[in-house]
Amino acid sequence: MKDTYIFPVLFEQDDTGISIFFPDLPGCLPCADTLEEAFQNAKEALQLHLYGMEEDGEEIPEPSNLTDLHPEPNQVVAVIEAWMPPFREKMLNKSTNKTVTIPRWLDILAKKNNVNYSHLLQDSLKQYLGVTDSKSKHFTTY
């Protein structure tokens, strides 16, 4: 796994906006209305796509050589860089929803006492797993 990836991208503009294609990454197909938005969306989509591949244990392909790309007349070739460490950190700290089941009487009592379920569950899981906040900041699945 690398920290930096650089992939070629094709921008295709028409009357409806800009379509974005990564020749080496099928399924990574963002779009945009402006060129500035196209570069921003391409970078975000590339990071998310690569992160998903890493999470799934998929092999990330080598990027195509720019000279091997043959854009159509309405396409422009560019390159997009994905710096993964801060993106991975962002994704690890992203909240996820969990459904829990508790007896109704316990839910009623918790509501009367203004219990914050998310906070309580996080604190309890950290205690149960022996994780401190300083450890959690450096936690990685890689």
PDB file of C-alpha atoms in Angstrom:
ATOM      1  CA  MET A   1       0.000   0.000   0.000  1.00  0.00           C
ATOM      2  CA  LYS A   2       1.325   3.368  -1.002  1.00  0.00           C
ATOM      3  CA  ASP A   3       0.773   6.777   0.510  1.00  0.00           C
ATOM      4  CA  THR A   4       0.608   8.606  -2.817  1.00  0.00           C
ATOM      5  CA  TYR A   5      -1.118   7.526  -6.000  1.00  0.00           C
ATOM      6  CA  ILE A   6      -1.177   9.435  -9.271  1.00  0.00           C
ATOM      7  CA  PHE A   7      -3.664   8.355 -11.938  1.00  0.00           C
ATOM      8  CA  PRO A   8      -4.536   9.741 -15.356  1.00  0.00           C
ATOM      9  CA  VAL A   9      -8.060  10.997 -15.824  1.00  0.00           C
ATOM     10  CA  LEU A  10     -10.153  11.979 -18.827  1.00  0.00           C
ATOM     11  CA  PHE A  11     -12.428  15.015 -18.605  1.00  0.00           C
ATOM     12  CA  GLU A  12     -15.223  15.055 -21.153  1.00  0.00           C
ATOM     13  CA  GLN A  13     -17.283  18.219 -21.427  1.00  0.00           C
ATOM     14  CA  ASP A  14     -20.683  18.567 -23.075  1.00  0.00           C
ATOM     15  CA  ASP A  15     -23.804  20.701 -22.648  1.00  0.00           C
ATOM     16  CA  THR A  16     -24.781  18.923 -19.411  1.00  0.00           C
ATOM     17  CA  GLY A  17     -21.440  19.263 -17.594  1.00  0.00           C
ATOM     18  CA  ILE A  18     -18.164  17.414 -17.227  1.00  0.00           C
ATOM     19  CA  SER A  19     -17.929  13.631 -17.070  1.00  0.00           C
ATOM     20  CA  ILE A  20     -14.807  12.213 -15.439  1.00  0.00           C
ATOM     21  CA  PHE A  21     -13.273   8.835 -16.351  1.00  0.00           C
ATOM     22  CA  PHE A  22     -10.341   7.028 -14.753  1.00  0.00           C
ATOM     23  CA  PRO A  23      -9.194   4.564 -17.465  1.00  0.00           C
ATOM     24  CA  ASP A  24      -7.491   2.303 -14.896  1.00  0.00           C
ATOM     25  CA  LEU A  25     -10.309   2.323 -12.332  1.00  0.00           C
ATOM     26  CA  PRO A  26     -13.631   1.089 -13.747  1.00  0.00           C
ATOM     27  CA  GLY A  27     -16.550   2.331 -11.701  1.00  0.00           C
ATOM     28  CA  CYS A  28     -14.811   5.520 -10.567  1.00  0.00           C
ATOM     29  CA  LEU A  29     -17.002   7.960 -12.497  1.00  0.00           C
ATOM     30  CA  PRO A  30     -17.548  11.346 -10.846  1.00  0.00           C
ATOM     31  CA  CYS A  31     -18.996  14.327 -12.675  1.00  0.00           C
ATOM     32  CA  ALA A  32     -19.031  18.094 -12.280  1.00  0.00           C
ATOM     33  CA  ASP A  33     -20.427  21.362 -13.599  1.00  0.00           C
ATOM     34  CA  THR A  34     -17.212  23.394 -13.689  1.00  0.00           C
ATOM     35  CA  LEU A  35     -13.556  22.619 -14.307  1.00  0.00           C
ATOM     36  CA  GLU A  36     -12.637  23.568 -10.722  1.00  0.00           C
ATOM     37  CA  GLU A  37     -15.340  21.261  -9.402  1.00  0.00           C
ATOM     38  CA  ALA A  38     -14.173  18.530 -11.796  1.00  0.00           C
ATOM     39  CA  PHE A  39     -10.661  18.503 -10.341  1.00  0.00           C
ATOM     40  CA  GLN A  40     -12.021  18.559  -6.787  1.00  0.00           C
ATOM     41  CA  ASN A  41     -14.548  15.776  -7.450  1.00  0.00           C
ATOM     42  CA  ALA A  42     -11.962  13.701  -9.315  1.00  0.00           C
ATOM     43  CA  LYS A  43      -9.555  13.863  -6.381  1.00  0.00           C
ATOM     44  CA  GLU A  44     -12.244  12.990  -3.840  1.00  0.00           C
ATOM     45  CA  ALA A  45     -13.590  10.125  -5.981  1.00  0.00           C
ATOM     46  CA  LEU A  46     -10.074   8.774  -6.566  1.00  0.00           C
ATOM     47  CA  GLN A  47      -9.301   8.774  -2.837  1.00  0.00           C
ATOM     48  CA  LEU A  48     -12.602   7.108  -1.974  1.00  0.00           C
ATOM     49  CA  HIS A  49     -12.230   4.507  -4.723  1.00  0.00           C
ATOM     50  CA  LEU A  50      -8.651   3.637  -3.725  1.00  0.00           C
ATOM     51  CA  TYR A  51      -9.597   3.521  -0.040  1.00  0.00           C
ATOM     52  CA  GLY A  52     -12.399   1.087  -0.866  1.00  0.00           C
ATOM     53  CA  MET A  53      -9.996  -1.089  -2.839  1.00  0.00           C
ATOM     54  CA  GLU A  54      -7.537  -1.076   0.074  1.00  0.00           C
ATOM     55  CA  GLU A  55     -10.309  -1.995   2.538  1.00  0.00           C
ATOM     56  CA  ASP A  56     -11.438  -4.852   0.288  1.00  0.00           C
ATOM     57  CA  GLY A  57      -7.871  -6.117  -0.153  1.00  0.00           C
ATOM     58  CA  GLU A  58      -8.014  -5.531  -3.906  1.00  0.00           C
ATOM     59  CA  GLU A  59      -4.836  -4.995  -5.880  1.00  0.00           C
ATOM     60  CA  ILE A  60      -4.517  -1.407  -7.023  1.00  0.00           C
ATOM     61  CA  PRO A  61      -3.441  -1.320 -10.678  1.00  0.00           C
ATOM     62  CA  GLU A  62      -0.478   0.571 -11.983  1.00  0.00           C
ATOM     63  CA  PRO A  63      -1.576   3.784 -13.685  1.00  0.00           C
ATOM     64  CA  SER A  64      -1.542   3.899 -17.475  1.00  0.00           C
ATOM     65  CA  ASN A  65       1.254   5.715 -19.211  1.00  0.00           C
ATOM     66  CA  LEU A  66      -0.035   9.047 -20.511  1.00  0.00           C
ATOM     67  CA  THR A  67       1.324   8.310 -23.984  1.00  0.00           C
ATOM     68  CA  ASP A  68      -0.854   5.185 -24.133  1.00  0.00           C
ATOM     69  CA  LEU A  69      -4.057   7.198 -23.743  1.00  0.00           C
ATOM     70  CA  HIS A  70      -5.852   8.319 -26.874  1.00  0.00           C
ATOM     71  CA  PRO A  71      -8.535  10.808 -25.882  1.00  0.00           C
ATOM     72  CA  GLU A  72     -11.511  11.573 -28.099  1.00  0.00           C
ATOM     73  CA  PRO A  73     -11.701  15.114 -29.572  1.00  0.00           C
ATOM     74  CA  ASN A  74     -14.004  16.266 -26.734  1.00  0.00           C
ATOM     75  CA  GLN A  75     -11.775  14.788 -23.983  1.00  0.00           C
ATOM     76  CA  VAL A  76      -8.806  16.231 -22.109  1.00  0.00           C
ATOM     77  CA  VAL A  77      -6.205  14.172 -20.242  1.00  0.00           C
ATOM     78  CA  ALA A  78      -5.043  15.256 -16.793  1.00  0.00           C
ATOM     79  CA  VAL A  79      -3.489  13.577 -13.764  1.00  0.00           C
ATOM     80  CA  ILE A  80      -4.916  13.455 -10.262  1.00  0.00           C
ATOM     81  CA  GLU A  81      -2.857  12.866  -7.119  1.00  0.00           C
ATOM     82  CA  ALA A  82      -4.313  11.116  -4.089  1.00  0.00           C
ATOM     83  CA  TRP A  83      -2.393  11.639  -0.829  1.00  0.00           C
ATOM     84  CA  MET A  84      -3.904   8.833   1.241  1.00  0.00           C
ATOM     85  CA  PRO A  85      -2.715   9.212   4.893  1.00  0.00           C
ATOM     86  CA  PRO A  86      -5.026  12.128   5.798  1.00  0.00           C
ATOM     87  CA  PHE A  87      -7.886  10.555   3.833  1.00  0.00           C
ATOM     88  CA  ARG A  88      -7.452   7.236   5.644  1.00  0.00           C
ATOM     89  CA  GLU A  89      -7.451   9.113   8.967  1.00  0.00           C
ATOM     90  CA  LYS A  90     -10.626  10.940   7.975  1.00  0.00           C
ATOM     91  CA  MET A  91     -12.345   7.682   7.035  1.00  0.00           C
ATOM     92  CA  LEU A  92     -11.289   5.945  10.271  1.00  0.00           C
ATOM     93  CA  ASN A  93     -12.798   8.767  12.312  1.00  0.00           C
ATOM     94  CA  LYS A  94     -16.021   8.894  10.331  1.00  0.00           C
ATOM     95  CA  SER A  95     -19.026   7.960  12.429  1.00  0.00           C
ATOM     96  CA  THR A  96     -20.996   4.831  11.653  1.00  0.00           C
ATOM     97  CA  ASN A  97     -24.498   3.957  12.777  1.00  0.00           C
ATOM     98  CA  LYS A  98     -25.093   0.799  14.803  1.00  0.00           C
ATOM     99  CA  THR A  99     -28.444  -0.612  15.755  1.00  0.00           C
ATOM    100  CA  VAL A 100     -28.673  -1.871  19.310  1.00  0.00           C
ATOM    101  CA  THR A 101     -31.463  -3.745  21.038  1.00  0.00           C
ATOM    102  CA  ILE A 102     -32.264  -3.143  24.687  1.00  0.00           C
ATOM    103  CA  PRO A 103     -35.335  -3.849  26.850  1.00  0.00           C
ATOM    104  CA  ARG A 104     -37.978  -1.125  26.631  1.00  0.00           C
ATOM    105  CA  TRP A 105     -37.895  -0.484  30.396  1.00  0.00           C
ATOM    106  CA  LEU A 106     -34.154   0.254  30.148  1.00  0.00           C
ATOM    107  CA  ASP A 107     -34.726   2.659  27.245  1.00  0.00           C
ATOM    108  CA  ILE A 108     -37.408   4.501  29.248  1.00  0.00           C
ATOM    109  CA  LEU A 109     -35.085   4.800  32.253  1.00  0.00           C
ATOM    110  CA  ALA A 110     -32.199   5.974  30.063  1.00  0.00           C
ATOM    111  CA  LYS A 111     -34.363   8.644  28.409  1.00  0.00           C
ATOM    112  CA  LYS A 112     -35.513   9.906  31.824  1.00  0.00           C
ATOM    113  CA  ASN A 113     -31.846  10.276  32.763  1.00  0.00           C
ATOM    114  CA  ASN A 114     -30.862  11.962  29.459  1.00  0.00           C
ATOM    115  CA  VAL A 115     -28.447   9.193  28.491  1.00  0.00           C
ATOM    116  CA  ASN A 116     -26.493   9.861  25.301  1.00  0.00           C
ATOM    117  CA  TYR A 117     -26.351   6.369  23.790  1.00  0.00           C
ATOM    118  CA  SER A 118     -23.586   7.177  21.317  1.00  0.00           C
ATOM    119  CA  HIS A 119     -21.328   8.656  23.975  1.00  0.00           C
ATOM    120  CA  LEU A 120     -22.024   5.831  26.419  1.00  0.00           C
ATOM    121  CA  LEU A 121     -21.402   3.126  23.809  1.00  0.00           C
ATOM    122  CA  GLN A 122     -18.140   4.740  22.680  1.00  0.00           C
ATOM    123  CA  ASP A 123     -16.880   5.084  26.245  1.00  0.00           C
ATOM    124  CA  SER A 124     -17.926   1.539  27.106  1.00  0.00           C
ATOM    125  CA  LEU A 125     -16.286   0.058  24.001  1.00  0.00           C
ATOM    126  CA  LYS A 126     -13.039   1.936  24.665  1.00  0.00           C
ATOM    127  CA  GLN A 127     -13.009   0.709  28.264  1.00  0.00           C
ATOM    128  CA  TYR A 128     -13.902  -2.866  27.269  1.00  0.00           C
ATOM    129  CA  LEU A 129     -11.190  -2.947  24.571  1.00  0.00           C
ATOM    130  CA  GLY A 130      -8.594  -1.132  26.678  1.00  0.00           C
ATOM    131  CA  VAL A 131      -8.331   1.705  24.180  1.00  0.00           C
ATOM    132  CA  THR A 132      -7.402   5.223  25.271  1.00  0.00           C
ATOM    133  CA  ASP A 133      -8.044   8.319  23.183  1.00  0.00           C
ATOM    134  CA  SER A 134      -4.329   8.625  22.444  1.00  0.00           C
ATOM    135  CA  LYS A 135      -4.277   5.022  21.160  1.00  0.00           C
ATOM    136  CA  SER A 136      -7.419   5.510  19.086  1.00  0.00           C
ATOM    137  CA  LYS A 137      -5.830   8.396  17.166  1.00  0.00           C
ATOM    138  CA  HIS A 138      -3.098   6.069  15.961  1.00  0.00           C
ATOM    139  CA  PHE A 139      -5.342   3.067  15.310  1.00  0.00           C
ATOM    140  CA  THR A 140      -5.157   1.723  11.820  1.00  0.00           C
ATOM    141  CA  THR A 141      -6.496  -1.375  10.140  1.00  0.00           C
ATOM    142  CA  TYR A 142      -3.550  -1.567   7.755  1.00  0.00           C
TER     143      TYR A 142
END
